[in-house]
PDB file of N, CA and C and ligand atoms in Angstrom:
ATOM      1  N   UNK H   1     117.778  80.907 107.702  1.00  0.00           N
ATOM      2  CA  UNK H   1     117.517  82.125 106.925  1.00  0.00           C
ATOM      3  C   UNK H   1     118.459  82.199 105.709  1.00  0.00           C
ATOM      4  N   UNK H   2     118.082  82.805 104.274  1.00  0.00           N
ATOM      5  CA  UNK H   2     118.717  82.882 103.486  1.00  0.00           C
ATOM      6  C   UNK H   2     119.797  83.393 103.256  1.00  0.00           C
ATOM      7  N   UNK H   3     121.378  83.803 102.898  1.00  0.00           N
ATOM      8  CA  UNK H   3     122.155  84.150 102.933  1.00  0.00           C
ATOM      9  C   UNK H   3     122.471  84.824 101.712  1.00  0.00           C
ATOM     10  N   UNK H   4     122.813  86.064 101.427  1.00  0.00           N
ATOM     11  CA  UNK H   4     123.285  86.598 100.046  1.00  0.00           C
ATOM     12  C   UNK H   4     124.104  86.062  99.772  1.00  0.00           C
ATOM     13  N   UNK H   5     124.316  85.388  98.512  1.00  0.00           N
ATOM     14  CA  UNK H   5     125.744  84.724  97.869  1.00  0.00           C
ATOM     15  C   UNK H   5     126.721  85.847  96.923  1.00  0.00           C
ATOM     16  N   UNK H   6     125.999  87.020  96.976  1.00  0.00           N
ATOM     17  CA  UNK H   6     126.638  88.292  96.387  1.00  0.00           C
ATOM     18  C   UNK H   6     127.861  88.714  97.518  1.00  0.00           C
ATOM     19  N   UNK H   7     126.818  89.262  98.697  1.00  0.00           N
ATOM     20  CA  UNK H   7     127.739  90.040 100.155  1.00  0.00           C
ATOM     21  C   UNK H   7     127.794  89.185 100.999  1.00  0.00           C
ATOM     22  N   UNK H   8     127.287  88.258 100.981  1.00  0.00           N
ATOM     23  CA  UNK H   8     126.831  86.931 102.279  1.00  0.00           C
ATOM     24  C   UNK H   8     126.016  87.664 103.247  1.00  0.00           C
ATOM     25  N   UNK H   9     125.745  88.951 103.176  1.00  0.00           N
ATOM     26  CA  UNK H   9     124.878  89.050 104.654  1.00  0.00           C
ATOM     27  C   UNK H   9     123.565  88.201 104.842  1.00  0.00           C
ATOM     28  N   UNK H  10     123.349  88.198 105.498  1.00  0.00           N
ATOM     29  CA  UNK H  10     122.215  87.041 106.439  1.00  0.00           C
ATOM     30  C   UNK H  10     121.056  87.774 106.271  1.00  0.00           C
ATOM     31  N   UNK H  11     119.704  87.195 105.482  1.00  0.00           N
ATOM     32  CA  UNK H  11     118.510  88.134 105.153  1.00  0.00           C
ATOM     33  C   UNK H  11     117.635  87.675 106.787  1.00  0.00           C
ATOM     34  N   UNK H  12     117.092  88.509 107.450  1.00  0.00           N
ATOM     35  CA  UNK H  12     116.543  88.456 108.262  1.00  0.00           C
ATOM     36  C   UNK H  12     114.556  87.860 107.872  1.00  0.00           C
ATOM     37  N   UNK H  13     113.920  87.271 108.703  1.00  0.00           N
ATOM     38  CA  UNK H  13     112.098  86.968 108.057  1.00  0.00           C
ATOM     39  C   UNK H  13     111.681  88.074 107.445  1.00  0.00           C
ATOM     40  N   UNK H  14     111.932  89.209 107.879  1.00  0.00           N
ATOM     41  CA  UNK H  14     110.956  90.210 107.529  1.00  0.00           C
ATOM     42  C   UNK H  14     111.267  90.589 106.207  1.00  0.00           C
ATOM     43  N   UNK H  15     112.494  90.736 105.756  1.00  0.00           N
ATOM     44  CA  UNK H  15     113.157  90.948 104.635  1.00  0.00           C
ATOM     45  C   UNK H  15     113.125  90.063 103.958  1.00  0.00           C
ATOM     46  N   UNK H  16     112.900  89.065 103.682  1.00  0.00           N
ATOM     47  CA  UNK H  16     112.695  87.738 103.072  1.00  0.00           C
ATOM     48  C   UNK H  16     111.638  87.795 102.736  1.00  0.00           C
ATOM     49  N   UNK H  17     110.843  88.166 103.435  1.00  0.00           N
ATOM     50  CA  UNK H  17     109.010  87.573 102.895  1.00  0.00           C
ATOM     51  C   UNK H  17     108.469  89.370 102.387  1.00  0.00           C
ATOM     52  N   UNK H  18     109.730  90.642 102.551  1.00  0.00           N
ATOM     53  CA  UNK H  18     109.121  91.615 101.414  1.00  0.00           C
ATOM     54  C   UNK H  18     110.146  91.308 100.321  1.00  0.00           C
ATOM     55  N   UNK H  19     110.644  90.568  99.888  1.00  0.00           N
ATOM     56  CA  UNK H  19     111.025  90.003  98.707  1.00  0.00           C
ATOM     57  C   UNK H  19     111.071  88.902  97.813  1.00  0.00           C
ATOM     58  N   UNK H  20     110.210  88.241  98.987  1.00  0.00           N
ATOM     59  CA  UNK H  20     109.636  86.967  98.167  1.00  0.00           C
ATOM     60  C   UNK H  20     109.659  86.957  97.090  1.00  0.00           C
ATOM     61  N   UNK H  21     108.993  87.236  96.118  1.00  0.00           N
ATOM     62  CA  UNK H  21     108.398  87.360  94.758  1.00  0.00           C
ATOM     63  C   UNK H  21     109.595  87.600  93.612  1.00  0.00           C
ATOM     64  N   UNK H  22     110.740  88.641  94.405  1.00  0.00           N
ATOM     65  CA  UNK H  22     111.544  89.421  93.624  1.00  0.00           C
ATOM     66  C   UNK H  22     113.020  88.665  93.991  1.00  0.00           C
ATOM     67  N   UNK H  23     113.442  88.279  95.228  1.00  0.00           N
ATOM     68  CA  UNK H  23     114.543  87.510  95.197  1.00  0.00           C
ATOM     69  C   UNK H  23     115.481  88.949  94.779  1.00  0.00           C
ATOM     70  N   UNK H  24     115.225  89.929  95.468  1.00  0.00           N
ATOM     71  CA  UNK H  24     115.982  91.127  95.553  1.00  0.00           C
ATOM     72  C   UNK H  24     117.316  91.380  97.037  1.00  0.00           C
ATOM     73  N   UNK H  25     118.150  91.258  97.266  1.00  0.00           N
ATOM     74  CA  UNK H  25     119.271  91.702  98.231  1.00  0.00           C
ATOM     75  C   UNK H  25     119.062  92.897  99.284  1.00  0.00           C
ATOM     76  N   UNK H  26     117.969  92.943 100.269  1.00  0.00           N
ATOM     77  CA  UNK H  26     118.176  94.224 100.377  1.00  0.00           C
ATOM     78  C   UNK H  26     119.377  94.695 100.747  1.00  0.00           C
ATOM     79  N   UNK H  27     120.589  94.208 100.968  1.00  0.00           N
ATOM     80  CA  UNK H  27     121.734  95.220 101.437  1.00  0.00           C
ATOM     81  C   UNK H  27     122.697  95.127  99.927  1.00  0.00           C
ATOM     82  N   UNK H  28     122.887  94.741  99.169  1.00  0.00           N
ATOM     83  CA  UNK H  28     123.516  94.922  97.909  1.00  0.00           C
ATOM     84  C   UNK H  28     122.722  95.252  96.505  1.00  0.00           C
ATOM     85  N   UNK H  29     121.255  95.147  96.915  1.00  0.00           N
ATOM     86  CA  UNK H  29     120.675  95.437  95.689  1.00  0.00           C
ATOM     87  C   UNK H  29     120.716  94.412  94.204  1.00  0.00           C
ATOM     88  N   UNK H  30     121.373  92.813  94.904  1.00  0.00           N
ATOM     89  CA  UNK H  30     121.501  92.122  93.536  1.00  0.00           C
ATOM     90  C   UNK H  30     120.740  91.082  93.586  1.00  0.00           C
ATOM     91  N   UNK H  31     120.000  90.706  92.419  1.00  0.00           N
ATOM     92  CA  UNK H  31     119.177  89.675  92.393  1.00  0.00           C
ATOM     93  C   UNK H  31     119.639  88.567  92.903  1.00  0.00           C
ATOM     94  N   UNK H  32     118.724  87.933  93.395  1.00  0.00           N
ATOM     95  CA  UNK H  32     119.498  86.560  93.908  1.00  0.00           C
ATOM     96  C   UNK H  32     117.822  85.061  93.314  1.00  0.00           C
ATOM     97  N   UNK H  33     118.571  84.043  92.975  1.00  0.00           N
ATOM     98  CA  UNK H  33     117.672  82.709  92.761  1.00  0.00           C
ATOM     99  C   UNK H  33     117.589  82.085  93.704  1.00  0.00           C
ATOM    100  N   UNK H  34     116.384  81.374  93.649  1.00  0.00           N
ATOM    101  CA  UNK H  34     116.142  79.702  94.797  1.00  0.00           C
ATOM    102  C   UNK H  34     116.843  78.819  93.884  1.00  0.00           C
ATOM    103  N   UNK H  35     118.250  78.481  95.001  1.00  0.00           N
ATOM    104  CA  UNK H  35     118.675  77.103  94.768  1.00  0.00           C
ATOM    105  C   UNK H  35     117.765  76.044  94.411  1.00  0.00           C
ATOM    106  N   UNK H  36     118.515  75.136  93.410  1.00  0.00           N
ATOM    107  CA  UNK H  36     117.731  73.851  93.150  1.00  0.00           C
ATOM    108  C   UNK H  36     117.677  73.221  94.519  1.00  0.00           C
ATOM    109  N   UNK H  37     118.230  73.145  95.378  1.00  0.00           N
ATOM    110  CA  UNK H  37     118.043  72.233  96.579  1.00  0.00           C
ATOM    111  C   UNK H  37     117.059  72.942  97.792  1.00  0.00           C
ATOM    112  N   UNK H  38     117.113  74.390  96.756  1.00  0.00           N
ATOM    113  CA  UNK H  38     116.185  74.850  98.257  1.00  0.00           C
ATOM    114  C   UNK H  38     114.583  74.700  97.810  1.00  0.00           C
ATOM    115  N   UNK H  39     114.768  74.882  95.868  1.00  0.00           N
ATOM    116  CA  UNK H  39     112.873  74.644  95.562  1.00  0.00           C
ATOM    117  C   UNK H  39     112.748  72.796  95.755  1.00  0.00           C
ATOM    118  N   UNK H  40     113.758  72.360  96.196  1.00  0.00           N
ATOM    119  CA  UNK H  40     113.154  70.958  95.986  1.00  0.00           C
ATOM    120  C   UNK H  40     112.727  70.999  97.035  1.00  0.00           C
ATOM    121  N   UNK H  41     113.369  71.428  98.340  1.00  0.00           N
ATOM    122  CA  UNK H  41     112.503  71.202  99.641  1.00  0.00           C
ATOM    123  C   UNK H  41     111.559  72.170 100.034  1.00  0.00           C
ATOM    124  N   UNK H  42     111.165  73.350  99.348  1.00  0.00           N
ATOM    125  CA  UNK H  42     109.998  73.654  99.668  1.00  0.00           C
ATOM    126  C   UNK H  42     108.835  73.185  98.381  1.00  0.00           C
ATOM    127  N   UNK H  43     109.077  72.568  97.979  1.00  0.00           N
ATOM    128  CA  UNK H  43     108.586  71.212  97.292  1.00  0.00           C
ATOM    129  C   UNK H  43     107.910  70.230  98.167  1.00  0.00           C
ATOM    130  N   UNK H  44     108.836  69.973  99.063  1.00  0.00           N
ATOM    131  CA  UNK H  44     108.328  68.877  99.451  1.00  0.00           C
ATOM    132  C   UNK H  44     107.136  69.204 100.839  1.00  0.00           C
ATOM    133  N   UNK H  45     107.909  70.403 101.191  1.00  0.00           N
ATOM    134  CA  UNK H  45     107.087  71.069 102.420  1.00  0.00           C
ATOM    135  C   UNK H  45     105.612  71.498 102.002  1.00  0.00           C
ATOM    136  N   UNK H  46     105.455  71.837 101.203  1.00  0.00           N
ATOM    137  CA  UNK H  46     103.708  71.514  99.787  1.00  0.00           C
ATOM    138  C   UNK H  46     103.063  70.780 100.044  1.00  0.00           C
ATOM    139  N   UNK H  47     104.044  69.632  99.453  1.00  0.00           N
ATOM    140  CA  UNK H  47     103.580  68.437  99.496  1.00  0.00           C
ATOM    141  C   UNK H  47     103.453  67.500 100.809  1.00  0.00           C
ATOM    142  N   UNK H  48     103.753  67.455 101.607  1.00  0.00           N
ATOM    143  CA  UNK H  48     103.865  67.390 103.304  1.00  0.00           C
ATOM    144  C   UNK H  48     102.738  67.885 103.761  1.00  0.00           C
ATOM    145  N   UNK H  49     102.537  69.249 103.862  1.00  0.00           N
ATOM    146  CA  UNK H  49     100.990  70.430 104.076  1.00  0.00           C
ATOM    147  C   UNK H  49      99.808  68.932 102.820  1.00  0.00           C
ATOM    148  N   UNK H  50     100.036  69.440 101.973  1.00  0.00           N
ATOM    149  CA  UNK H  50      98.718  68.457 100.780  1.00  0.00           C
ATOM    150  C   UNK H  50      98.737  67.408 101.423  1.00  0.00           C
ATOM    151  N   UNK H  51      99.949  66.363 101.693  1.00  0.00           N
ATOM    152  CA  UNK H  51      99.569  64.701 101.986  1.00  0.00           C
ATOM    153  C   UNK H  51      98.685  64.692 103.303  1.00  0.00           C
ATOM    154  N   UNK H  52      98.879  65.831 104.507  1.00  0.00           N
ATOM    155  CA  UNK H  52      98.557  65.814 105.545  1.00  0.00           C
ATOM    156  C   UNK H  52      96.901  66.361 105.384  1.00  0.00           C
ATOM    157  N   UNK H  53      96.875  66.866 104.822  1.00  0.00           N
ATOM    158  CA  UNK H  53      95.283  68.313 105.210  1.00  0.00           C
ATOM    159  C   UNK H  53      94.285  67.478 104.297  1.00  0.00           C
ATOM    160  N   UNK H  54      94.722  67.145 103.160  1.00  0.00           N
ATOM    161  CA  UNK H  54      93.691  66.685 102.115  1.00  0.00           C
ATOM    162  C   UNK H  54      93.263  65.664 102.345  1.00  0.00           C
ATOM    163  N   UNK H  55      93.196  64.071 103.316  1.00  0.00           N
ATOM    164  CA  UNK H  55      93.130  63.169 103.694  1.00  0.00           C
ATOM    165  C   UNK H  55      92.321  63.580 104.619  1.00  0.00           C
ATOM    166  N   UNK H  56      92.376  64.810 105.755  1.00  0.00           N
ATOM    167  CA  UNK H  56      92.195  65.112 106.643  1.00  0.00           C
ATOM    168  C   UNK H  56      90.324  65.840 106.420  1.00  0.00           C
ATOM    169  N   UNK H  57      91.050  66.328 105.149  1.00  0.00           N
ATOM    170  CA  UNK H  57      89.636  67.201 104.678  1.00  0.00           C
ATOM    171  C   UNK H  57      88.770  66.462 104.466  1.00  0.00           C
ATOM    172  N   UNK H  58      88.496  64.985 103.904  1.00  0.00           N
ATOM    173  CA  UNK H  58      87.671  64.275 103.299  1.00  0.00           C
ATOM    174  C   UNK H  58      87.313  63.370 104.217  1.00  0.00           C
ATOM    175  N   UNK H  59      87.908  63.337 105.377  1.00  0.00           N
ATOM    176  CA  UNK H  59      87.673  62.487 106.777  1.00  0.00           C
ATOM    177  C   UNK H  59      86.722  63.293 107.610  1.00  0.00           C
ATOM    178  N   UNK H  60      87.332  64.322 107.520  1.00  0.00           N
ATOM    179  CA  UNK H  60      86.336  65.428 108.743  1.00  0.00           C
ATOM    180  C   UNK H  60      84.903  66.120 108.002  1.00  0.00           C
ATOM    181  N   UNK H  61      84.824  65.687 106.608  1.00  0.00           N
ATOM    182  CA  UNK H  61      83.852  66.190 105.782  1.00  0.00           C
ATOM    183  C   UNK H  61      83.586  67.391 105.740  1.00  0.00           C
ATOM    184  N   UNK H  62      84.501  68.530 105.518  1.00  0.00           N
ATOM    185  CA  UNK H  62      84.448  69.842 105.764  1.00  0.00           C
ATOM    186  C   UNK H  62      84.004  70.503 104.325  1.00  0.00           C
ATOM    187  N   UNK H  63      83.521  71.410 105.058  1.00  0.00           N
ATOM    188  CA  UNK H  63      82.394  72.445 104.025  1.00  0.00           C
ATOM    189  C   UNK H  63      82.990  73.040 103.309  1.00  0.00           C
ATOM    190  N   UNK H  64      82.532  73.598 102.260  1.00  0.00           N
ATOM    191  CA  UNK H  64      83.989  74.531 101.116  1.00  0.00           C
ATOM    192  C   UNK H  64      84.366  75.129 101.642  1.00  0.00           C
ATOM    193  N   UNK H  65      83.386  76.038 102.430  1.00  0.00           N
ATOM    194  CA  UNK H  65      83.966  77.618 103.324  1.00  0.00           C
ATOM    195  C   UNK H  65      85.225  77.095 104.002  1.00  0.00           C
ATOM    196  N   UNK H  66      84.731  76.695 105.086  1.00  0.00           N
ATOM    197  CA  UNK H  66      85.538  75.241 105.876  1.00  0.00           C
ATOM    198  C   UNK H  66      86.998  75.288 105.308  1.00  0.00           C
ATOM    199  N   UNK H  67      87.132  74.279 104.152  1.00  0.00           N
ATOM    200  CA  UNK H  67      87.920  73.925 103.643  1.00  0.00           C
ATOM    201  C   UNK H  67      88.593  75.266 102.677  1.00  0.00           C
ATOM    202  N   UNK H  68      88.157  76.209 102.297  1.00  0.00           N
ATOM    203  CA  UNK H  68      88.714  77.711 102.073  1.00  0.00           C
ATOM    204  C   UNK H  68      89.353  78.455 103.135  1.00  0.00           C
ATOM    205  N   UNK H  69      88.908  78.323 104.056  1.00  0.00           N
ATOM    206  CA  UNK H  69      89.853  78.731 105.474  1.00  0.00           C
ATOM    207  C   UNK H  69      91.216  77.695 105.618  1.00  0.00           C
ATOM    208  N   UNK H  70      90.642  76.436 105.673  1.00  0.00           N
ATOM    209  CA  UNK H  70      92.528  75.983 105.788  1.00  0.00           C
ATOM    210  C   UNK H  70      93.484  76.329 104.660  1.00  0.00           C
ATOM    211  N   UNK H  71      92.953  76.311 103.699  1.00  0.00           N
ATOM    212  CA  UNK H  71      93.662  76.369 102.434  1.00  0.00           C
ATOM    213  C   UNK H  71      94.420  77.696 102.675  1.00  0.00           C
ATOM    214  N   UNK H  72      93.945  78.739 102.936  1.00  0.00           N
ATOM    215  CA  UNK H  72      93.935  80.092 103.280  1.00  0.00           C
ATOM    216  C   UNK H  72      95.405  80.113 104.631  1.00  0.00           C
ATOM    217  N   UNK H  73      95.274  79.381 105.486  1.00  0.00           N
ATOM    218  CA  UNK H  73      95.872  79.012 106.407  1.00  0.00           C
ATOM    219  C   UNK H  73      97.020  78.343 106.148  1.00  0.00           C
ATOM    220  N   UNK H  74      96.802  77.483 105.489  1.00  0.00           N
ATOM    221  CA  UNK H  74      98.055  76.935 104.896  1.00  0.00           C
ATOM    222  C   UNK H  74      98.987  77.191 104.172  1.00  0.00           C
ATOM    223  N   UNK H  75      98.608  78.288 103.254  1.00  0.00           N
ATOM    224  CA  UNK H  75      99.632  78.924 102.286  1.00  0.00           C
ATOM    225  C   UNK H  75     100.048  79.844 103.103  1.00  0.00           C
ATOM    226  N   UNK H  76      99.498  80.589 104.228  1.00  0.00           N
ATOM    227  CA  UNK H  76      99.990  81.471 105.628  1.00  0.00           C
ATOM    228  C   UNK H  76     100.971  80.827 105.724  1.00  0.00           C
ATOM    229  N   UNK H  77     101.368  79.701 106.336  1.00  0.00           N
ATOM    230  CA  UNK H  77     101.800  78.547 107.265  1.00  0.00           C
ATOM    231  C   UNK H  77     103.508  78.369 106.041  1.00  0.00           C
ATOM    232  N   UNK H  78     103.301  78.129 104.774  1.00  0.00           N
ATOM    233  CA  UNK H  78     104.242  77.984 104.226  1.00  0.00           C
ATOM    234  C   UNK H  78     104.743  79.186 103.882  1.00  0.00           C
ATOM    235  N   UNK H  79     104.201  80.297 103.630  1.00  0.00           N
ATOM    236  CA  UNK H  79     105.116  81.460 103.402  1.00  0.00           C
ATOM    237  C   UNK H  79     106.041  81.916 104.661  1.00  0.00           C
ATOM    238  N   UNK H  80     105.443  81.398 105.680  1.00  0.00           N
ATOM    239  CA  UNK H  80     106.003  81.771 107.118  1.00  0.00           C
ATOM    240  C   UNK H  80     107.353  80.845 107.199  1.00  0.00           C
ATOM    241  N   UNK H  81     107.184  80.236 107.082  1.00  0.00           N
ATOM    242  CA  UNK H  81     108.374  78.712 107.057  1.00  0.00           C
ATOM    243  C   UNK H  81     109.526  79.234 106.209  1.00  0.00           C
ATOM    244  N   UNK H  82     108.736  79.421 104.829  1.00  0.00           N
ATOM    245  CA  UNK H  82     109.454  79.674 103.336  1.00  0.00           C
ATOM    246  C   UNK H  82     111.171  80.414 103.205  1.00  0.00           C
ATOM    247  N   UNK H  83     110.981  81.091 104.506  1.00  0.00           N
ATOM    248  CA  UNK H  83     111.897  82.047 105.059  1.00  0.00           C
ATOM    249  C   UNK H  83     113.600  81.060 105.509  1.00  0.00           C
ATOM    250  N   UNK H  84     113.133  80.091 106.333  1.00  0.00           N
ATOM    251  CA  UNK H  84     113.670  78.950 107.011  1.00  0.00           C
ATOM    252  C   UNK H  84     114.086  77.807 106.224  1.00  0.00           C
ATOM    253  N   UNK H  85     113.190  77.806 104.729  1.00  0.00           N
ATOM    254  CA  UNK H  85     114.134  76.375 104.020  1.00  0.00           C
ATOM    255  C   UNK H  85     114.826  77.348 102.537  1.00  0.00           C
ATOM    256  N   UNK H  86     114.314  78.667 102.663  1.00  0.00           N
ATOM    257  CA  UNK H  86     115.332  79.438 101.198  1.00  0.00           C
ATOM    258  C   UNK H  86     116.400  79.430 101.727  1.00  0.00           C
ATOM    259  N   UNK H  87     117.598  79.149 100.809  1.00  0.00           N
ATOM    260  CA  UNK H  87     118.877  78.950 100.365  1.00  0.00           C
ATOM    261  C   UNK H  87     118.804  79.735  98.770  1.00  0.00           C
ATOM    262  N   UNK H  88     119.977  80.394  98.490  1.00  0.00           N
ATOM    263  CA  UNK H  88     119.898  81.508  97.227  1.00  0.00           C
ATOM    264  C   UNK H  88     121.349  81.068  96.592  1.00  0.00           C
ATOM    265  N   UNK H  89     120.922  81.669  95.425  1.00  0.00           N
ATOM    266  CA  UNK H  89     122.149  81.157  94.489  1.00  0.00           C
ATOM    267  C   UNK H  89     122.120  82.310  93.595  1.00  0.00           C
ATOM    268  N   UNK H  90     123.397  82.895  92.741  1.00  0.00           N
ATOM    269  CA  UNK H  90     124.000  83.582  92.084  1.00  0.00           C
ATOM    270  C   UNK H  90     123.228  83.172  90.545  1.00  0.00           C
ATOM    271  N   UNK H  91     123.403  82.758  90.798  1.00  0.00           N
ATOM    272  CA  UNK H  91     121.980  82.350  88.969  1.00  0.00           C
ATOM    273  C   UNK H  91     121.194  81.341  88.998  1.00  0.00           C
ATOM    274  N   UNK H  92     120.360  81.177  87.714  1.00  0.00           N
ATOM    275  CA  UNK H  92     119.241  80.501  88.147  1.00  0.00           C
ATOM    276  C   UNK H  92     119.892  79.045  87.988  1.00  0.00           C
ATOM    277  N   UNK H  93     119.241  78.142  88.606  1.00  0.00           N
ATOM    278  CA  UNK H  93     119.762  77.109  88.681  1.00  0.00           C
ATOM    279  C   UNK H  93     118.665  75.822  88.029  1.00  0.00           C
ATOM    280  N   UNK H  94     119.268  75.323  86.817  1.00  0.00           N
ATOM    281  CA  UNK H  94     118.262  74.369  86.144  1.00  0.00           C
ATOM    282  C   UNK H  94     117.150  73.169  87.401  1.00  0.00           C
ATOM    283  N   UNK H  95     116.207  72.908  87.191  1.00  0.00           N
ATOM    284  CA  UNK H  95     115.418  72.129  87.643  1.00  0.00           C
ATOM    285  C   UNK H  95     116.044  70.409  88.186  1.00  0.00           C
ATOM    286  N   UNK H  96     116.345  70.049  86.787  1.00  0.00           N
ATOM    287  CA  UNK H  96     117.016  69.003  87.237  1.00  0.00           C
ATOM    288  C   UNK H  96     118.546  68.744  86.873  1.00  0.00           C
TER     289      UNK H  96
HETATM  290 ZN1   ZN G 101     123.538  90.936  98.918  1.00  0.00          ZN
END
């Protein structure tokens, strides 16, 4: 779970995924960034979900609908996780 680098308190799932978007503190109120090391690995966790499902999709010959439900499922699947590989940082932190 992510850690404030402001207060250090420990963001709990639930609090994490109502701030997704905003990268807001709820106990200090200060913005906080995704570490470069934490977007690289939910980077890769993407890409892990894609290498696995999309191979999978074109094997099992699934229908759009079909294939709109996993997709649907899958971005479920990583926001749920998303919680577990954020790591936060005090400013934004360049790409590479
Ligand atoms: Zn804080």
């Amino acid at each position: 779970m992510p850690i404030c680098q402001k207060c250090e308190e420990k963001w709990n799932w639930i609090q994490t995924i109502k701030t997704l978007f905003r990268l807001k503190c709820p106990y200090c109120k200060q913005k906080q960034y995704e570490s470069a090391s934490s977007r690289v690995r939910s980077g890769m966790v993407t890409l892990t979900f894609l290498v696995v499902i999309l191979p999978l999709n074109s094997l099992l010959d699934v229908s759009f609908g079909m294939g709109l439900v996993i997709g649907i499922i899958m971005v479920i699947l990583i926001l749920a996780l998303y919680p577990f590989i954020l790591t936060l940082s005090n400013e934004e932190e360049p790409y590479w």
